[in-house]
PDB file of C-alpha atoms in Angstrom:
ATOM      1  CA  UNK A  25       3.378  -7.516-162.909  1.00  0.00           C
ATOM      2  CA  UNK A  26       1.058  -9.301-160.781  1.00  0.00           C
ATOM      3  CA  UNK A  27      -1.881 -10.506-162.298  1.00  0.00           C
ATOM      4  CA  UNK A  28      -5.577 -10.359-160.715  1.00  0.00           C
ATOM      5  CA  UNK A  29      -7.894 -13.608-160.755  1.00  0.00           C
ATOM      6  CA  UNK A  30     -11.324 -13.476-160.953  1.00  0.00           C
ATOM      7  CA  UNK A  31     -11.433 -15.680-158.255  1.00  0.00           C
ATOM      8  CA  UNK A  32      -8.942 -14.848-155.257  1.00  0.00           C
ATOM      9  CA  UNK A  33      -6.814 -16.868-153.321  1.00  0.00           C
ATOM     10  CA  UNK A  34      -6.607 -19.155-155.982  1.00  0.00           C
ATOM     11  CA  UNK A  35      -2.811 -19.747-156.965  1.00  0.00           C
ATOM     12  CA  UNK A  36      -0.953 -21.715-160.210  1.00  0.00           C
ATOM     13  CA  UNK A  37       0.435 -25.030-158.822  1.00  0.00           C
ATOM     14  CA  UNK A  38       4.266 -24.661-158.322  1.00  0.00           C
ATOM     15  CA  UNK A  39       5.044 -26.567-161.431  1.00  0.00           C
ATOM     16  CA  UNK A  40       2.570 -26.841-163.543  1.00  0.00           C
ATOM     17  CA  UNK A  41       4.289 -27.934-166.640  1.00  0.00           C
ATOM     18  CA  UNK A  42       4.268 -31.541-166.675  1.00  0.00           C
ATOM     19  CA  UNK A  43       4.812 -32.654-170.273  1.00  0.00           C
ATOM     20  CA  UNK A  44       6.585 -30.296-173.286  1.00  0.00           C
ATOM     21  CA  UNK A  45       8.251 -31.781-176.228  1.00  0.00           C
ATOM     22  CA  UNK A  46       8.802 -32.158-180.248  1.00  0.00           C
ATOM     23  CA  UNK A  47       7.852 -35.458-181.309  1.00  0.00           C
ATOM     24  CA  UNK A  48       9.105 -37.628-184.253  1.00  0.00           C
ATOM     25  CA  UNK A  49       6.513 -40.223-182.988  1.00  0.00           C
ATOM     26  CA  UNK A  50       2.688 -40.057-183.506  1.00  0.00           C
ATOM     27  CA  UNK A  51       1.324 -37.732-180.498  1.00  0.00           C
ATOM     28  CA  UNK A  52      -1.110 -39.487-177.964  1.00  0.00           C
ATOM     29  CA  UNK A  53      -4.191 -37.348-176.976  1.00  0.00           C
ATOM     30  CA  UNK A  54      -4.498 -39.693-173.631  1.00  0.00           C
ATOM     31  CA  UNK A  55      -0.987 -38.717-172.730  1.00  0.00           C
ATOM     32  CA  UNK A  56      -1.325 -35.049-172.941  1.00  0.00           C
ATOM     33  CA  UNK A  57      -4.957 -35.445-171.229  1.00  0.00           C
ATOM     34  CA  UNK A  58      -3.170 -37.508-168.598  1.00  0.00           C
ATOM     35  CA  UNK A  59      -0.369 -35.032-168.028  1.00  0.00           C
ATOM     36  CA  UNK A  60      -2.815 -32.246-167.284  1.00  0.00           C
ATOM     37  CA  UNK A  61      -4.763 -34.253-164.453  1.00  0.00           C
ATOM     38  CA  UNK A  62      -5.131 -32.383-161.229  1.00  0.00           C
ATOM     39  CA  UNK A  63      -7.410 -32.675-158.492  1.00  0.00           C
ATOM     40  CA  UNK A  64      -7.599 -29.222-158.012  1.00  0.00           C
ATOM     41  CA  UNK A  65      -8.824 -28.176-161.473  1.00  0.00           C
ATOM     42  CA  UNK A  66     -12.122 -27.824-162.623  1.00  0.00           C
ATOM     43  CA  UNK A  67     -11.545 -26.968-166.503  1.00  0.00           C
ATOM     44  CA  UNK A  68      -9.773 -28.906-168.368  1.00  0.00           C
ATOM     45  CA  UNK A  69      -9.399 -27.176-172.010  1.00  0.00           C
ATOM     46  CA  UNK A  70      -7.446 -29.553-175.026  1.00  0.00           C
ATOM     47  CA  UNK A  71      -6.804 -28.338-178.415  1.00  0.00           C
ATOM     48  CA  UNK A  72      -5.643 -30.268-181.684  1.00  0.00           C
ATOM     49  CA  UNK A  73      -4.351 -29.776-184.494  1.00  0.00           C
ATOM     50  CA  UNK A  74      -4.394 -32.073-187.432  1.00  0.00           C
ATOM     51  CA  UNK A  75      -3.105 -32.387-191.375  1.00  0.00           C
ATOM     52  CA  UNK A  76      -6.160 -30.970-193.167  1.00  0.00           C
ATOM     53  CA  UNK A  77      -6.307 -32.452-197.005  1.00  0.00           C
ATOM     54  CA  UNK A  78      -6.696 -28.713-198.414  1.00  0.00           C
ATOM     55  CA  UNK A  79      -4.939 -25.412-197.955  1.00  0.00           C
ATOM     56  CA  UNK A  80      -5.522 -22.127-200.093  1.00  0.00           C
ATOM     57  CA  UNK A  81      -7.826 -24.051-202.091  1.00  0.00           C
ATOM     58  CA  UNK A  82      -5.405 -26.726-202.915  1.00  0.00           C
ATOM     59  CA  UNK A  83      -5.346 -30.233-201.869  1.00  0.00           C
ATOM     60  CA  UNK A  84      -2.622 -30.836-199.428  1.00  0.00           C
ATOM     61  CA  UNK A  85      -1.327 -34.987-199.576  1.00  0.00           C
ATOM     62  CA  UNK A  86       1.055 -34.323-196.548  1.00  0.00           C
ATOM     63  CA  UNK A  87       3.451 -31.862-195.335  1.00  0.00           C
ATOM     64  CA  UNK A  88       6.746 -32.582-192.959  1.00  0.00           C
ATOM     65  CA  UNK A  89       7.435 -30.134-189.695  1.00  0.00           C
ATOM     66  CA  UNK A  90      11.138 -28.837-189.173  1.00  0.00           C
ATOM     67  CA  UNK A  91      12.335 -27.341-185.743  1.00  0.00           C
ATOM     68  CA  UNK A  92      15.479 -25.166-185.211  1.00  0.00           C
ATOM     69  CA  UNK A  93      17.694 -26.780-182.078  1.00  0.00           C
ATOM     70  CA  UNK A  94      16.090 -23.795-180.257  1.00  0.00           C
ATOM     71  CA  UNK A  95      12.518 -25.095-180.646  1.00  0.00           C
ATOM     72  CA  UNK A  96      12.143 -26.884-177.451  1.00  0.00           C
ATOM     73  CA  UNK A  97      13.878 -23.971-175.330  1.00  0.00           C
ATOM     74  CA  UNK A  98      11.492 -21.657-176.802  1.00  0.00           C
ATOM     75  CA  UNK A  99       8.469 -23.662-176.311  1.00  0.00           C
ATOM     76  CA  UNK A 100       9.303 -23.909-172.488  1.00  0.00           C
ATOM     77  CA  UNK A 101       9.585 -20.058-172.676  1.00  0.00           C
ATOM     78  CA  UNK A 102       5.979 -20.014-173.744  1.00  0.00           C
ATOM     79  CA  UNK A 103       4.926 -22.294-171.390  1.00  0.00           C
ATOM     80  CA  UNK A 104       6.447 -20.506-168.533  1.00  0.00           C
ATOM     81  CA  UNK A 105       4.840 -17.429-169.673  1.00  0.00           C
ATOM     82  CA  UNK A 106       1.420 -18.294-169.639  1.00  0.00           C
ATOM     83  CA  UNK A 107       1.611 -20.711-166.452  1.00  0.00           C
ATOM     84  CA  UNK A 108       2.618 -16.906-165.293  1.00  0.00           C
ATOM     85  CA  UNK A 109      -0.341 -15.321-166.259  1.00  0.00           C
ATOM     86  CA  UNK A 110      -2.646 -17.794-165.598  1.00  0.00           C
ATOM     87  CA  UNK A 111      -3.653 -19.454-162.375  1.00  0.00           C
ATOM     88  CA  UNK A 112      -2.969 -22.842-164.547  1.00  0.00           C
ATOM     89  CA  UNK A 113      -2.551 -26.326-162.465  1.00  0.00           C
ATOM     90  CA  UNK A 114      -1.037 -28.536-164.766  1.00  0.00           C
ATOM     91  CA  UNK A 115      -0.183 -27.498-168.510  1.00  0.00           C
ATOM     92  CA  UNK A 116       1.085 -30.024-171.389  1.00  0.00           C
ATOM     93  CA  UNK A 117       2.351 -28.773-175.374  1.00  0.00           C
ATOM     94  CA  UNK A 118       3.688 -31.694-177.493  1.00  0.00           C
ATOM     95  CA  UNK A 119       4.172 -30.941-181.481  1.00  0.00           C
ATOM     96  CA  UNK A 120       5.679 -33.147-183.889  1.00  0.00           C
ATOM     97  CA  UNK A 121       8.475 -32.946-186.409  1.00  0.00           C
ATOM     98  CA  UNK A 122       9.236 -34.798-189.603  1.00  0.00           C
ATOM     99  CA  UNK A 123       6.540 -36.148-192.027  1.00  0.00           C
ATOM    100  CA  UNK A 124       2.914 -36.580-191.375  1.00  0.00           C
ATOM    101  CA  UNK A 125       0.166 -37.607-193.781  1.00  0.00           C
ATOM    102  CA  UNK A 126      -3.435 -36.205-193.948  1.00  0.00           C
ATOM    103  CA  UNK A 127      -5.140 -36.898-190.481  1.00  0.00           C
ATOM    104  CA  UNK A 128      -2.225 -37.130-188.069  1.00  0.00           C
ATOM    105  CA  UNK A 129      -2.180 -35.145-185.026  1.00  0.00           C
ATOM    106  CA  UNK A 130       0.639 -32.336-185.377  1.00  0.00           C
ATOM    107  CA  UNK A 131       0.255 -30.344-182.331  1.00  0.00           C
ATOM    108  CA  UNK A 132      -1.761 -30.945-178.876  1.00  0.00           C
ATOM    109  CA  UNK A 133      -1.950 -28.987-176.199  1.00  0.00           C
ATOM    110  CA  UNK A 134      -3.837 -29.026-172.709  1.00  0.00           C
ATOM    111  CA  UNK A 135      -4.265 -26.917-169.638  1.00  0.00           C
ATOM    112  CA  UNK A 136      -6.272 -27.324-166.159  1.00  0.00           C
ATOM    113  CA  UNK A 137      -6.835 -24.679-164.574  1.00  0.00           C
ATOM    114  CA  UNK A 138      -9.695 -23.761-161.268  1.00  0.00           C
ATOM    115  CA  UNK A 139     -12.211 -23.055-163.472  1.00  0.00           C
ATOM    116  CA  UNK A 140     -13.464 -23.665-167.438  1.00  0.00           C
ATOM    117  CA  UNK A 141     -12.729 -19.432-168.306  1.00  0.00           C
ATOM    118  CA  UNK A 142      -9.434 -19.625-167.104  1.00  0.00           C
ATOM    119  CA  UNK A 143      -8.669 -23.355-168.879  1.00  0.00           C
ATOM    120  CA  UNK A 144     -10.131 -22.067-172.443  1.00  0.00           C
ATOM    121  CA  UNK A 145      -8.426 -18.356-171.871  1.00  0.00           C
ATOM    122  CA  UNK A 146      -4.884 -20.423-171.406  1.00  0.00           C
ATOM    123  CA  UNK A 147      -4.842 -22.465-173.482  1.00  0.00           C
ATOM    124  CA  UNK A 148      -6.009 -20.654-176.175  1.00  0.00           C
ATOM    125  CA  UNK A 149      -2.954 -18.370-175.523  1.00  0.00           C
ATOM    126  CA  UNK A 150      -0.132 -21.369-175.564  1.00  0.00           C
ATOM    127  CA  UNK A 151      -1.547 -22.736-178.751  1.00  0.00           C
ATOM    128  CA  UNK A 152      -1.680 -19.157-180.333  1.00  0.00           C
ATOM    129  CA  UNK A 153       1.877 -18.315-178.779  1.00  0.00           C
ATOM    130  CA  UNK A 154       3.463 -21.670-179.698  1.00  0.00           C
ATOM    131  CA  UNK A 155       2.394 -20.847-183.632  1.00  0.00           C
ATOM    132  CA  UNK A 156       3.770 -16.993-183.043  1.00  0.00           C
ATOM    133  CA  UNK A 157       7.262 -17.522-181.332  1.00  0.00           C
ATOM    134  CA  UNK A 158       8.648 -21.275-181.580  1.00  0.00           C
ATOM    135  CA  UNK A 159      10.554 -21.943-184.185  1.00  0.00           C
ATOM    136  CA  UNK A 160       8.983 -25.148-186.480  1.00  0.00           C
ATOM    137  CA  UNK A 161       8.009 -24.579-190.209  1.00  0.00           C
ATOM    138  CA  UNK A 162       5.787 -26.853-191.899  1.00  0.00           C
ATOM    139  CA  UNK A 163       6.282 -27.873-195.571  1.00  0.00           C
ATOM    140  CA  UNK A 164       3.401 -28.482-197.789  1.00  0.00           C
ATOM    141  CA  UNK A 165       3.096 -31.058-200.260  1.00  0.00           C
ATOM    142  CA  UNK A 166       0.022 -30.677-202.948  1.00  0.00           C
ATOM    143  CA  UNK A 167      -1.639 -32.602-205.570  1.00  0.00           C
ATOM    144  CA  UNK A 168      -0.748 -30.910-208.242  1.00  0.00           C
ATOM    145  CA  UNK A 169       3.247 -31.563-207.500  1.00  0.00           C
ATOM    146  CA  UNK A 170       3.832 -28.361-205.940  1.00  0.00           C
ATOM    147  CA  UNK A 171       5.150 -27.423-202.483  1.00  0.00           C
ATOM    148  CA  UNK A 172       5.026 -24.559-199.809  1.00  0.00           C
ATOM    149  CA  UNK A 173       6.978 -23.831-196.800  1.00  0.00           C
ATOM    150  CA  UNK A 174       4.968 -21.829-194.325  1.00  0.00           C
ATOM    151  CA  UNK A 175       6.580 -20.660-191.088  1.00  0.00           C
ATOM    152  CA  UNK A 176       9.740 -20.398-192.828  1.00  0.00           C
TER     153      UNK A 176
END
């Protein structure tokens, strides 16, 4: 299905996925911001995700991300999905695995696209679909000595 722009004649580059990955080092908001530069892009939309120190009302002191092998083939499935239905320029998805403390960066993702709507729209859809379909579950530690797997 072919989608319609709201601005025609504007196309997705021809490989806009520059950087995709799990990461058992700490992520890099300059390299995902990096990834995503293009020329012909005027929005550029980033989102984060960190540890927060609470969840469900209870204090969280740090949680550890697990990925099936599949993970990574899945997340380019997402990526190539949206670059589809977007006219996206350059698009970048990096989450990490293993253990992270309160504050660390556990997911980033970026997109440039021709124009702010389109940037926001997109990447708001990778984030959301990166949660829904690839396969990491995160595994909460609390305060109080007890633990949650969510994803799982």
């Amino acid at each position: 299905m072919a989608r319609t722009y709201d601005h025609p004649g504007e196309q997705r580059h021809p490989d806009p996925i520059r950087l995709l990955g799990l990461r058992e080092t700490p992520l890099s908001l300059d390299e995902v911001f990096a990834a995503v530069g293009d020329d012909a892009a005027g929005g550029t939309a980033l989102f984060v995700g960190t540890v927060r120190d609470h969840d469900g009302g209870a204090e969280v002191t740090g949680l550890g991300y697990s990925a099936h092998p599949t993970a990574e083939a899945e997340l380019l499935r997402v990526a190539e999905k949206v670059a589809a239905d977007f006219p996206v320029r350059a698009m970048a998805a990096v989450h990490r695995v293993g253990d992270l403390s309160v504050g660390d960066l556990a997911v980033v993702v970026a997109v440039s696209c021709p124009h702010r709507a389109e940037a926001f729209a997109a990447c708001r859809r990778l984030i959301d679909e990166l949660k829904l379909q690839v396969p990491i579950w995160k595994h909460q530690l609390f305060a109080d000595g007890t633990e949650e797997w969510v994803g799982a």
